[in-house]
Coordinates of C-alpha atoms in Angstrom, one line a residue:
Chain A
M1149 CA 68.2 77.2 280.9
S1150 CA 68.2 73.4 279.9
F1151 CA 70.9 70.7 279.1
E1152 CA 68.6 67.5 278.8
V1153 CA 68.9 64.2 277.4
Y1154 CA 66.1 62.0 277.0
I1155 CA 66.0 58.7 275.9
L1156 CA 63.7 57.2 273.4
G1157 CA 65.1 53.8 273.1
S1158 CA 68.5 51.9 273.8
N1159 CA 68.2 48.0 272.5
S1160 CA 70.5 47.0 269.7
A1161 CA 69.4 44.9 266.7
A1162 CA 65.9 43.7 267.1
P1163 CA 63.6 45.5 269.8
A1164 CA 62.9 42.9 272.6
H1165 CA 61.8 43.0 276.3
G1166 CA 59.5 46.0 275.5
R1167 CA 62.6 47.8 274.9
H1168 CA 62.8 49.9 271.7
H1169 CA 65.9 50.9 269.2
T1170 CA 68.2 53.9 269.4
S1171 CA 67.1 57.4 269.7
Q1172 CA 67.4 60.1 272.1
M1173 CA 66.2 63.8 272.1
L1174 CA 68.4 67.0 273.7
Y1175 CA 67.1 69.9 274.6
I1176 CA 70.0 72.4 274.8
Q1177 CA 69.0 76.4 276.2
D1178 CA 66.2 76.8 273.4
Q1179 CA 67.5 74.4 270.8
Q1180 CA 66.1 70.8 270.3
F1181 CA 68.3 68.2 268.8
M1182 CA 67.4 64.1 267.7
V1183 CA 70.5 61.6 267.9
D1184 CA 69.5 58.7 265.8
C1185 CA 66.1 57.7 265.0
G1186 CA 65.2 53.7 265.7
E1187 CA 61.7 52.2 264.5
G1188 CA 59.3 53.8 266.5
A1189 CA 61.1 56.8 267.7
Q1190 CA 57.9 59.0 266.8
M1191 CA 55.6 56.8 268.9
Q1192 CA 58.0 57.3 271.5
M1193 CA 58.3 60.6 271.4
K1194 CA 54.3 60.8 271.6
K1195 CA 54.5 58.2 274.9
Y1196 CA 56.7 60.5 276.6
G1197 CA 55.1 63.6 275.3
L1198 CA 58.0 65.2 273.4
R1199 CA 56.9 67.5 270.9
K1200 CA 59.2 68.3 267.6
N1201 CA 57.9 71.8 266.5
R1202 CA 61.7 72.9 267.6
L1203 CA 63.7 70.2 266.1
N1204 CA 65.2 71.2 263.2
H1205 CA 68.7 69.1 263.3
I1206 CA 68.6 65.2 263.4
F1207 CA 72.0 63.2 263.8
I1208 CA 72.2 59.5 262.4
S1209 CA 75.4 58.0 263.7
H1210 CA 75.4 54.8 261.1
L1211 CA 73.1 53.4 258.7
H1212 CA 72.5 50.0 260.7
G1213 CA 68.7 49.8 261.0
D1214 CA 68.2 50.2 264.6
H1215 CA 69.7 53.5 264.4
Y1216 CA 67.6 55.2 261.4
L1217 CA 64.5 53.1 260.6
G1218 CA 62.3 55.6 262.5
L1219 CA 63.4 58.5 260.1
M1220 CA 61.4 58.2 257.2
G1221 CA 58.1 57.8 259.3
L1222 CA 59.3 60.8 261.2
L1223 CA 59.9 63.0 258.1
S1224 CA 56.4 61.8 257.0
T1225 CA 54.6 63.1 259.9
M1226 CA 56.4 66.2 259.7
H1227 CA 55.6 66.9 256.3
L1228 CA 51.7 65.7 257.2
N1229 CA 51.7 67.9 260.1
G1230 CA 52.7 70.9 257.9
R1231 CA 55.9 71.9 258.7
K1232 CA 57.6 74.5 256.6
Q1233 CA 61.1 75.1 258.4
D1234 CA 64.4 73.4 257.1
L1235 CA 65.4 70.5 258.7
F1236 CA 69.3 69.4 258.6
L1237 CA 70.2 65.7 258.6
Y1238 CA 73.6 64.8 259.6
G1239 CA 74.7 61.4 258.5
P1240 CA 76.6 59.1 257.0
V1241 CA 77.2 58.9 252.9
G1242 CA 73.8 56.8 251.7
L1243 CA 71.4 58.5 254.2
A1244 CA 70.2 60.7 251.4
E1245 CA 69.9 58.0 248.6
I1246 CA 68.0 56.5 251.3
I1247 CA 65.8 58.9 252.1
T1248 CA 65.3 60.4 248.3
I1249 CA 64.6 57.0 247.0
Q1250 CA 61.6 56.5 249.1
L1251 CA 60.2 59.9 248.7
K1252 CA 60.4 59.3 245.1
H1253 CA 58.4 55.8 245.0
A1254 CA 56.0 57.6 247.2
N1255 CA 55.4 60.2 244.7
T1256 CA 55.8 63.2 247.5
K1257 CA 57.4 66.2 247.5
M1258 CA 58.2 67.1 251.1
N1259 CA 56.3 70.6 252.5
Y1260 CA 59.9 71.6 253.7
P1261 CA 63.1 71.9 252.5
I1262 CA 65.9 69.0 253.7
H1263 CA 69.5 69.6 253.9
F1264 CA 71.4 67.0 253.8
K1265 CA 74.7 66.9 255.5
E1266 CA 76.9 63.9 254.7
L1267 CA 79.7 63.1 257.2
R1268 CA 82.3 61.7 254.9
S1269 CA 85.9 62.9 257.4
P1270 CA 87.5 60.2 259.2
K1271 CA 88.9 62.9 261.8
P1272 CA 86.5 65.2 264.2
E1273 CA 85.1 68.1 262.4
L1274 CA 82.8 70.7 263.5
I1275 CA 79.3 70.2 261.8
L1276 CA 76.6 72.6 263.5
E1277 CA 77.9 76.1 265.1
N1278 CA 75.5 78.6 266.2
E1279 CA 75.6 81.3 269.2
K1280 CA 74.7 79.1 271.8
L1281 CA 76.7 76.0 271.1
T1282 CA 79.0 73.8 268.9
V1283 CA 78.6 69.9 267.5
H1284 CA 81.4 68.2 266.7
T1285 CA 81.4 64.3 265.1
I1286 CA 83.4 61.9 266.9
P1287 CA 84.5 59.1 264.5
L1288 CA 84.0 56.1 265.5
Q1289 CA 85.1 52.6 264.8
H1290 CA 82.2 50.1 263.9
R1291 CA 81.7 47.9 261.0
I1292 CA 80.2 50.6 259.0
P1293 CA 81.0 54.1 258.6
C1294 CA 79.8 56.2 262.3
N1295 CA 80.1 58.8 264.2
G1296 CA 79.4 59.8 267.5
F1297 CA 78.5 63.5 268.2
L1298 CA 79.8 66.2 270.9
F1299 CA 77.2 68.5 272.1
R1300 CA 79.3 71.7 273.7
E1301 CA 77.8 75.2 275.0
K1302 CA 79.7 78.0 273.9
Q1303 CA 82.1 80.1 276.5
K1304 CA 79.3 81.8 278.5
P1305 CA 79.5 85.6 279.2
R1306 CA 80.3 86.8 282.7
K1307 CA 77.6 87.5 284.5
L1308 CA 77.4 91.0 285.6
I1309 CA 76.7 92.5 289.3
K1310 CA 73.8 94.5 288.4
E1311 CA 73.7 96.8 291.8
K1312 CA 77.3 98.1 290.7
I1313 CA 76.2 98.5 287.2
V1314 CA 73.1 100.9 288.0
S1315 CA 75.3 102.7 291.1
N1316 CA 78.1 103.5 288.5
N1317 CA 75.4 104.3 285.7
L1318 CA 77.7 102.5 283.0
S1319 CA 76.7 102.6 279.1
I1320 CA 75.7 99.7 277.1
R1321 CA 79.3 100.1 275.5
H1322 CA 80.9 99.4 279.1
I1323 CA 78.4 96.6 279.9
N1324 CA 79.0 94.9 276.9
S1325 CA 82.9 95.3 277.6
L1326 CA 82.5 93.7 281.0
K1327 CA 80.4 90.7 279.6
N1328 CA 83.1 89.8 277.5
G1329 CA 85.9 90.2 280.4
K1330 CA 87.5 93.1 279.8
D1331 CA 88.3 96.2 282.1
I1332 CA 86.9 99.6 281.2
V1333 CA 89.5 102.2 280.3
D1334 CA 89.8 105.4 279.6
E1335 CA 91.0 107.5 276.3
N1336 CA 94.8 107.0 277.8
G1337 CA 94.3 103.4 278.2
D1338 CA 94.0 103.5 282.0
I1339 CA 91.8 101.6 284.2
I1340 CA 88.8 103.1 285.2
F1341 CA 86.6 99.9 286.2
R1342 CA 88.0 96.6 286.8
N1343 CA 85.8 93.6 285.1
K1344 CA 86.5 91.5 288.5
D1345 CA 84.9 94.2 290.6
F1346 CA 81.7 94.4 288.1
T1347 CA 81.1 90.7 286.9
R1348 CA 80.9 87.3 288.7
T1349 CA 82.2 84.0 287.1
A1350 CA 80.4 82.7 284.0
K1351 CA 78.6 79.9 284.2
K1352 CA 80.1 76.4 283.2
S1353 CA 79.8 75.5 279.4
R1354 CA 77.9 72.4 279.5
S1355 CA 79.0 69.1 277.0
Y1356 CA 77.6 65.7 276.3
A1357 CA 79.1 63.4 274.3
Y1358 CA 77.4 60.5 272.3
C1359 CA 79.2 57.4 271.3
S1360 CA 77.4 54.6 269.6
D1361 CA 78.3 52.4 268.2
T1362 CA 81.9 51.7 268.6
K1363 CA 84.5 49.1 269.6
Y1364 CA 86.8 49.8 272.3
D1365 CA 89.1 52.6 271.3
E1366 CA 91.2 54.8 273.8
S1367 CA 91.7 57.3 271.0
L1368 CA 88.0 58.4 272.0
I1369 CA 89.5 59.6 275.3
P1370 CA 91.0 63.0 274.3
L1371 CA 88.2 63.7 272.2
I1372 CA 85.6 63.8 275.3
S1373 CA 87.6 64.4 277.7
E1374 CA 85.9 66.0 280.8
V1375 CA 82.5 66.1 279.3
D1376 CA 79.9 66.5 282.0
L1377 CA 77.7 63.2 280.2
L1378 CA 78.8 60.5 278.2
Y1379 CA 76.7 58.3 276.6
H1380 CA 78.7 55.4 275.7
E1381 CA 77.4 51.9 274.1
G1382 CA 77.7 48.8 276.5
T1383 CA 76.2 46.3 274.2
F1384 CA 77.5 43.2 276.3
L1385 CA 78.9 42.2 279.8
H1386 CA 82.7 41.8 280.1
D1387 CA 82.5 37.7 279.9
M1388 CA 81.3 38.5 276.1
L1389 CA 84.5 40.5 275.4
D1390 CA 85.3 38.0 272.4
R1391 CA 81.6 38.6 270.8
A1392 CA 82.1 42.6 271.4
E1393 CA 85.4 42.6 269.6
E1394 CA 84.1 40.5 266.6
T1395 CA 80.9 42.9 266.1
F1396 CA 83.0 46.2 267.0
H1397 CA 81.0 46.5 270.1
T1398 CA 82.1 47.3 273.6
T1399 CA 81.6 45.5 276.9
V1400 CA 80.1 47.4 279.6
H1401 CA 83.1 47.5 281.7
Q1402 CA 85.1 48.8 278.6
A1403 CA 82.6 51.6 278.5
A1404 CA 83.2 52.7 282.2
T1405 CA 87.0 52.2 281.7
I1406 CA 86.7 55.0 279.0
A1407 CA 84.5 57.0 280.9
E1408 CA 87.0 56.6 283.7
K1409 CA 89.7 57.8 281.6
A1410 CA 88.4 60.5 280.1
N1411 CA 87.2 61.8 283.6
V1412 CA 83.8 62.5 282.3
G1413 CA 81.1 63.6 284.9
Q1414 CA 78.6 60.7 284.6
L1415 CA 78.1 58.2 282.5
I1416 CA 75.1 56.5 280.3
I1417 CA 75.3 52.9 279.1
G1418 CA 72.9 51.7 276.3
H1419 CA 72.6 49.7 273.3
F1420 CA 71.8 46.6 275.3
S1421 CA 72.1 43.2 273.6
N1422 CA 68.9 41.1 273.6
R1423 CA 70.5 38.7 275.6
Y1424 CA 70.0 40.7 278.9
R1425 CA 66.2 40.5 279.8
E1426 CA 67.3 42.5 283.1
L1427 CA 69.8 45.4 283.2
Q1428 CA 71.0 45.5 286.7
P1429 CA 74.1 43.4 286.0
L1430 CA 75.2 45.8 283.2
L1431 CA 74.7 48.4 285.6
E1432 CA 76.6 47.0 288.4
E1433 CA 79.4 45.8 286.3
A1434 CA 79.5 49.7 285.1
K1435 CA 79.7 51.0 288.9
S1436 CA 82.3 48.5 289.5
V1437 CA 84.6 50.8 287.3
F1438 CA 83.1 53.9 287.2
E1439 CA 80.6 55.0 290.1
N1440 CA 78.8 57.7 288.4
A1441 CA 77.3 55.2 285.7
H1442 CA 73.3 54.7 285.0
L1443 CA 71.0 52.8 282.2
A1444 CA 70.0 54.6 279.6
E1445 CA 65.9 53.5 280.2
E1446 CA 63.6 54.0 277.8
G1447 CA 61.5 57.5 279.3
R1448 CA 64.5 58.5 281.4
Q1449 CA 65.5 62.0 281.4
F1450 CA 69.4 63.3 282.3
T1451 CA 69.7 66.6 283.2
I1452 CA 73.1 68.5 283.1
D1453 CA 73.1 71.5 285.9
E1454 CA 74.0 74.7 285.3
Chain B
M1316 CA 41.4 24.8 260.0
S1317 CA 41.9 28.5 260.9
F1318 CA 40.9 31.5 258.7
E1319 CA 42.2 34.5 260.6
V1320 CA 42.9 38.2 260.4
Y1321 CA 44.6 40.0 263.0
I1322 CA 45.1 43.6 262.8
L1323 CA 48.0 45.3 264.1
G1324 CA 47.2 48.8 263.1
S1325 CA 45.0 50.7 260.9
N1326 CA 46.0 53.9 261.2
S1327 CA 46.5 56.4 257.7
A1328 CA 48.9 58.8 257.3
A1329 CA 50.7 59.5 260.8
P1330 CA 50.1 57.4 263.8
A1331 CA 47.9 59.3 266.5
H1332 CA 45.7 58.3 269.4
G1333 CA 47.4 55.3 270.3
R1334 CA 47.0 53.7 266.8
H1335 CA 49.8 52.3 264.6
H1336 CA 50.0 52.2 261.0
T1337 CA 48.4 49.4 258.4
S1338 CA 49.3 45.8 259.1
Q1339 CA 47.7 42.8 259.4
M1340 CA 48.6 39.2 260.0
L1341 CA 46.6 36.3 258.2
Y1342 CA 46.5 32.9 259.4
I1343 CA 45.1 30.5 256.6
Q1344 CA 44.9 26.7 257.6
D1345 CA 48.8 26.2 258.2
Q1346 CA 50.3 29.3 256.4
Q1347 CA 51.0 32.8 257.7
F1348 CA 50.7 35.7 255.7
M1349 CA 51.3 39.5 256.4
V1350 CA 49.4 42.3 254.6
D1351 CA 51.3 45.9 254.4
C1352 CA 53.6 46.5 257.5
G1353 CA 53.4 50.4 258.8
E1354 CA 56.1 51.3 261.0
G1355 CA 56.1 49.4 264.4
A1356 CA 54.4 46.1 262.9
Q1357 CA 57.4 43.9 264.4
M1358 CA 56.4 45.5 268.4
Q1359 CA 52.5 44.8 267.7
M1360 CA 53.4 41.4 266.6
K1361 CA 55.3 40.9 269.9
K1362 CA 52.7 42.6 272.0
Y1363 CA 50.0 40.3 270.4
G1364 CA 52.0 37.2 270.6
L1365 CA 52.2 36.8 267.1
R1366 CA 55.3 34.6 265.9
K1367 CA 56.8 35.0 262.4
N1368 CA 58.2 31.7 262.3
R1369 CA 55.9 30.5 259.5
L1370 CA 55.6 33.5 257.7
N1371 CA 57.3 33.4 254.3
H1372 CA 55.1 35.6 252.2
I1373 CA 54.3 39.5 252.7
F1374 CA 51.9 41.6 250.6
I1375 CA 53.0 45.2 250.4
S1376 CA 49.9 47.2 248.7
H1377 CA 51.9 50.7 248.3
L1378 CA 54.8 52.7 248.4
H1379 CA 53.2 55.5 251.0
G1380 CA 55.2 55.0 254.2
D1381 CA 52.0 54.3 256.5
H1382 CA 51.9 51.2 254.6
Y1383 CA 55.6 49.3 254.4
L1384 CA 57.9 51.5 256.6
G1385 CA 58.0 48.9 259.0
L1386 CA 59.4 46.3 256.7
M1387 CA 63.1 47.0 256.6
G1388 CA 63.4 46.7 260.8
L1389 CA 61.1 43.3 260.2
L1390 CA 63.3 41.7 257.6
S1391 CA 66.1 42.8 259.6
T1392 CA 65.1 41.0 262.7
M1393 CA 64.3 38.0 260.5
H1394 CA 67.9 37.8 260.0
L1395 CA 69.3 38.5 263.0
N1396 CA 67.0 36.1 264.7
G1397 CA 68.8 33.3 262.0
R1398 CA 66.2 32.8 259.4
K1399 CA 67.2 30.7 256.8
Q1400 CA 64.1 29.7 255.0
D1401 CA 62.8 31.8 251.6
L1402 CA 60.8 35.0 252.3
F1403 CA 58.7 36.5 249.3
L1404 CA 57.6 40.1 249.2
Y1405 CA 55.0 41.1 246.8
G1406 CA 54.6 45.0 246.1
P1407 CA 54.9 47.6 243.6
V1408 CA 57.8 48.4 241.8
G1409 CA 60.3 50.1 243.8
L1410 CA 60.0 47.9 246.7
A1411 CA 63.1 45.9 245.9
E1412 CA 65.1 49.2 245.3
I1413 CA 64.1 50.3 248.4
I1414 CA 65.2 47.3 250.6
T1415 CA 68.3 46.5 248.4
I1416 CA 69.6 50.2 249.0
Q1417 CA 69.3 49.8 253.1
L1418 CA 70.9 46.7 252.7
K1419 CA 73.8 47.7 250.6
H1420 CA 74.3 50.6 253.3
A1421 CA 74.1 48.6 256.0
N1422 CA 76.6 46.1 254.5
T1423 CA 74.3 43.5 255.5
K1424 CA 74.0 40.3 253.4
M1425 CA 70.5 38.6 254.7
N1426 CA 71.1 35.2 256.1
Y1427 CA 67.8 34.2 253.9
P1428 CA 67.0 34.5 250.5
I1429 CA 64.5 37.4 249.6
H1430 CA 62.4 36.8 246.5
F1431 CA 60.9 40.5 245.3
K1432 CA 57.6 39.8 243.1
E1433 CA 57.1 43.5 241.8
L1434 CA 53.5 43.7 240.8
R1435 CA 53.3 45.9 237.4
S1436 CA 49.9 44.7 235.7
P1437 CA 47.0 47.2 236.0
K1438 CA 44.4 44.1 235.7
P1439 CA 44.0 41.5 238.4
E1440 CA 46.7 38.2 238.9
L1441 CA 47.0 35.4 240.3
I1442 CA 50.3 36.1 242.3
L1443 CA 50.8 32.8 244.7
E1444 CA 49.3 29.4 244.1
N1445 CA 49.6 26.4 246.5
E1446 CA 47.4 23.4 247.0
K1447 CA 45.3 24.8 249.8
L1448 CA 44.8 29.1 248.2
T1449 CA 45.3 31.1 245.6
V1450 CA 46.4 35.3 246.0
H1451 CA 44.9 37.3 243.3
T1452 CA 45.7 40.9 243.2
I1453 CA 42.9 43.9 243.5
P1454 CA 44.4 46.4 241.3
L1455 CA 43.3 49.8 243.4
Q1456 CA 42.6 53.5 242.1
H1457 CA 45.1 55.5 244.2
R1458 CA 47.6 58.6 244.1
I1459 CA 50.5 56.0 243.3
P1460 CA 50.1 52.0 242.1
C1461 CA 48.5 50.0 244.7
N1462 CA 46.9 46.5 245.1
G1463 CA 44.8 44.9 247.1
F1464 CA 45.0 41.2 247.8
L1465 CA 42.5 38.5 247.4
F1466 CA 43.2 35.6 249.7
R1467 CA 41.1 32.4 248.5
E1468 CA 40.9 28.6 249.6
K1469 CA 41.1 26.3 246.9
Q1470 CA 37.6 24.1 246.3
K1471 CA 37.7 21.2 249.2
P1472 CA 36.9 17.7 248.5
R1473 CA 34.0 16.1 249.7
K1474 CA 34.0 14.8 253.4
L1475 CA 33.8 11.0 253.4
I1476 CA 31.4 9.5 255.5
K1477 CA 33.7 7.0 257.4
E1478 CA 31.1 4.4 258.6
K1479 CA 29.8 3.8 255.0
I1480 CA 33.7 3.2 253.9
V1481 CA 34.4 1.0 256.4
S1482 CA 31.3 -1.2 256.0
N1483 CA 32.0 -1.5 252.4
N1484 CA 35.7 -1.9 252.9
L1485 CA 36.4 0.8 250.2
S1486 CA 39.6 0.5 248.3
I1487 CA 42.0 3.5 248.7
R1488 CA 41.5 4.3 245.1
H1489 CA 37.5 4.2 245.3
I1490 CA 38.3 6.4 248.5
N1491 CA 40.0 9.0 246.3
S1492 CA 37.0 8.9 243.8
L1493 CA 34.7 9.6 246.1
K1494 CA 36.6 12.6 247.5
N1495 CA 37.0 14.3 244.1
G1496 CA 33.2 13.6 244.0
K1497 CA 32.9 10.8 241.3
D1498 CA 30.9 7.7 241.6
I1499 CA 32.4 4.4 241.6
V1500 CA 31.9 2.4 238.5
D1501 CA 32.9 -1.3 237.4
E1502 CA 34.5 -2.7 234.5
N1503 CA 31.2 -1.9 232.3
G1504 CA 30.8 1.5 233.6
D1505 CA 28.3 0.6 235.6
I1506 CA 27.9 2.6 239.1
I1507 CA 28.2 0.2 241.9
F1508 CA 28.4 3.0 244.9
R1509 CA 27.0 6.6 244.5
N1510 CA 29.3 9.4 245.4
K1511 CA 26.5 11.1 247.4
D1512 CA 25.5 8.0 249.7
F1513 CA 29.4 8.1 251.0
T1514 CA 30.1 11.6 251.1
R1515 CA 28.7 14.7 252.8
T1516 CA 29.4 18.6 251.0
A1517 CA 32.6 19.9 250.9
K1518 CA 33.1 22.7 253.6
K1519 CA 33.1 25.7 251.8
S1520 CA 36.1 27.7 250.6
R1521 CA 36.8 30.7 252.7
S1522 CA 37.8 34.4 251.1
Y1523 CA 38.9 37.5 252.5
A1524 CA 39.8 40.6 250.2
Y1525 CA 41.8 43.5 251.7
C1526 CA 41.0 46.7 249.9
S1527 CA 43.6 50.1 250.8
D1528 CA 44.0 52.8 249.5
T1529 CA 41.6 53.0 246.9
K1530 CA 39.2 55.7 245.9
Y1531 CA 35.3 54.7 245.5
D1532 CA 35.2 52.3 242.6
E1533 CA 32.6 50.1 241.8
S1534 CA 34.7 48.5 239.4
L1535 CA 35.9 46.2 242.6
I1536 CA 32.7 44.9 243.1
P1537 CA 32.8 41.4 240.7
L1538 CA 36.3 41.0 242.1
I1539 CA 35.0 40.8 245.4
S1540 CA 31.2 39.5 245.3
E1541 CA 30.7 37.2 247.9
V1542 CA 33.4 37.0 249.8
D1543 CA 33.6 36.3 253.2
L1544 CA 35.2 38.7 254.7
L1545 CA 36.0 42.4 253.5
Y1546 CA 38.4 45.0 254.7
H1547 CA 38.1 47.9 252.9
E1548 CA 39.2 51.4 253.4
G1549 CA 37.0 54.0 255.2
T1550 CA 39.3 57.0 255.8
F1551 CA 36.8 59.7 256.6
L1552 CA 33.2 60.1 257.5
H1553 CA 30.7 61.0 254.4
D1554 CA 30.7 64.4 255.3
M1555 CA 34.3 64.7 253.9
L1556 CA 33.4 63.4 250.7
D1557 CA 35.4 66.1 249.1
R1558 CA 38.5 65.3 250.8
A1559 CA 38.1 62.0 250.4
E1560 CA 37.5 62.3 246.3
E1561 CA 40.8 64.8 246.5
T1562 CA 42.9 62.5 248.0
F1563 CA 41.9 59.2 246.2
H1564 CA 40.7 57.5 249.7
T1565 CA 36.9 56.3 250.6
T1566 CA 34.6 57.5 253.0
V1567 CA 33.0 54.8 255.3
H1568 CA 29.5 55.1 253.9
Q1569 CA 31.5 54.4 250.4
A1570 CA 33.4 51.4 251.8
A1571 CA 29.7 49.9 253.4
T1572 CA 28.4 50.5 249.9
I1573 CA 31.0 48.5 248.2
A1574 CA 30.3 45.9 250.7
E1575 CA 26.7 45.5 250.1
K1576 CA 27.0 45.7 246.2
A1577 CA 29.3 43.2 246.3
N1578 CA 27.3 41.2 248.8
V1579 CA 30.2 40.1 251.3
G1580 CA 30.1 38.9 254.5
Q1581 CA 31.2 41.1 256.9
L1582 CA 33.2 44.1 256.3
I1583 CA 36.0 45.8 257.8
I1584 CA 36.5 49.2 258.0
G1585 CA 39.9 51.3 258.5
H1586 CA 42.7 53.2 258.0
F1587 CA 41.2 56.0 260.3
S1588 CA 42.1 59.6 259.6
N1589 CA 43.9 61.1 262.4
R1590 CA 40.8 63.7 262.8
Y1591 CA 38.9 60.9 264.2
R1592 CA 40.1 60.3 268.4
E1593 CA 36.3 58.1 268.5
L1594 CA 35.4 55.9 266.1
Q1595 CA 32.2 54.9 267.3
P1596 CA 30.7 57.4 264.4
L1597 CA 32.4 55.4 261.4
L1598 CA 31.3 52.2 262.8
E1599 CA 27.5 53.6 263.0
E1600 CA 27.9 55.2 259.2
A1601 CA 29.0 51.7 258.2
K1602 CA 26.4 49.7 259.9
S1603 CA 24.0 52.3 258.3
V1604 CA 24.5 50.8 255.0
F1605 CA 25.9 47.4 255.8
E1606 CA 24.7 46.2 259.2
N1607 CA 27.6 43.4 259.3
A1608 CA 30.6 46.1 259.8
H1609 CA 33.2 46.2 262.0
L1610 CA 36.4 48.5 263.1
A1611 CA 39.8 47.5 262.4
E1612 CA 41.1 48.0 266.1
E1613 CA 44.7 47.0 267.1
G1614 CA 44.9 43.5 268.6
R1615 CA 41.3 42.6 267.3
Q1616 CA 41.0 39.1 265.4
F1617 CA 38.2 38.6 262.6
T1618 CA 37.6 34.4 262.0
I1619 CA 35.6 33.0 259.1
D1620 CA 33.9 29.9 260.4
E1621 CA 34.4 26.5 258.3

């Protein structure tokens, strides 16, 4: 089952050097999500062959233009393409007003319902849960209200050893108990089949944390501890630390430090300042602190294996 | 002196087939203008090497997303680039509200003043005049309030025949009279130098009319009569006439008919429906009615010679 992050863009502020604004598409098992939606995201999706027919949840971190100005166009295209199914939009207070006012002046009533979930809590909160996964906010410290997002698969059921199930002719009720990690007992409560003899360890639950935009903030560490994949903004090289602090951004060195301290699997850095035409120095700075670091280059796909 | 129209995009509704939403850049003498600003217009400007340092006036026809969703991003980039000079935005009621609300939620105060000129009149009106040119609205019949724009150079001064000026040792006062088409008279009012002996005919005043989006509307004809260059939307082939009428759009055949009846110099058709991957049939339909017709292909430049 897939767990993939596609980078559609990761430039900060203004598009430059052929790089687009921040946007990512996630495929987790059979579900599709978008995180941030900078201008041109819908064109980037076409360029990389990413469809939107399963995209029902879009998460916007904050209302700086480089993170959401492609959203209205994407919503319009969904409408023109005849979308009917519900769409859920998660973002700061103001997102609903911005969308609604544009629809009003276009005199457009969408063919599909949009459900706005405005994020108001300064603490992490569960904003989406279904049978496969959860999504929590990761409150970030930026110049305006801002959240990252933590996607985490739920604990998976233990894997059945099929040949043993068949040879012992177990019932559906017994099989479900085994999947849930229970032993099979008789009417006296005595164990007749031990779970560990009939099942193997469940596949691990995978997790992805998206953290942009934010100043260096160690209070993130417990929230993203041990995630398989972390995207953390790294707008500047560390020699621009003053500028990073002034603008509530992070240096690449700092981003890698967070990754190291949170003991994550892999780190993606992005949200690159326009001052960097070449990104190799940013990658080298990240790797000097946290070896398993990568650049959020457009069109790049990151996969978390099962 | 230049009079050029650059096509940044001309697809209708949703971007498709590698085509972007409507936007054009105009260079008239030493002045720069933008007409409509679909999503990605700022990236298209970069792609085609068009700068924005002389861009002080942006005209938005109407508030359907395919005509303005790139504006907020362009304004933000101007801000981030340190722009200081005044910017004038002309568009329907609502444009100011849409921009203002997004700035509010981004907690951004622009480095430069934006002057909104909301267009409310159902009749053509003069909205910009300087020493070189005028811009008038062209009220269009669409599903929401919509204006085209007519750019017209002012009457130019007659051209002096330099050698005759020199050989007759004329004063500055005399030269200015000649430029303005007057004869030179003595104190008794008798002609001493005839204007036609010292000047040549002035260069013609050039004109460009932009008409998108609109249903077929013959009341446009007197407003755009004899313009050198006309952009007129042609969303559909004529076999889709019913759909054109239903959506307040124009077929290519109708656009060419307007060009023919208004006796314009050249016609550009654009605002192509997504249903057309290949545009050649649209061009052929236009040419069957009005020979000097062209496609608004991205990156294409149209020049009106002096």
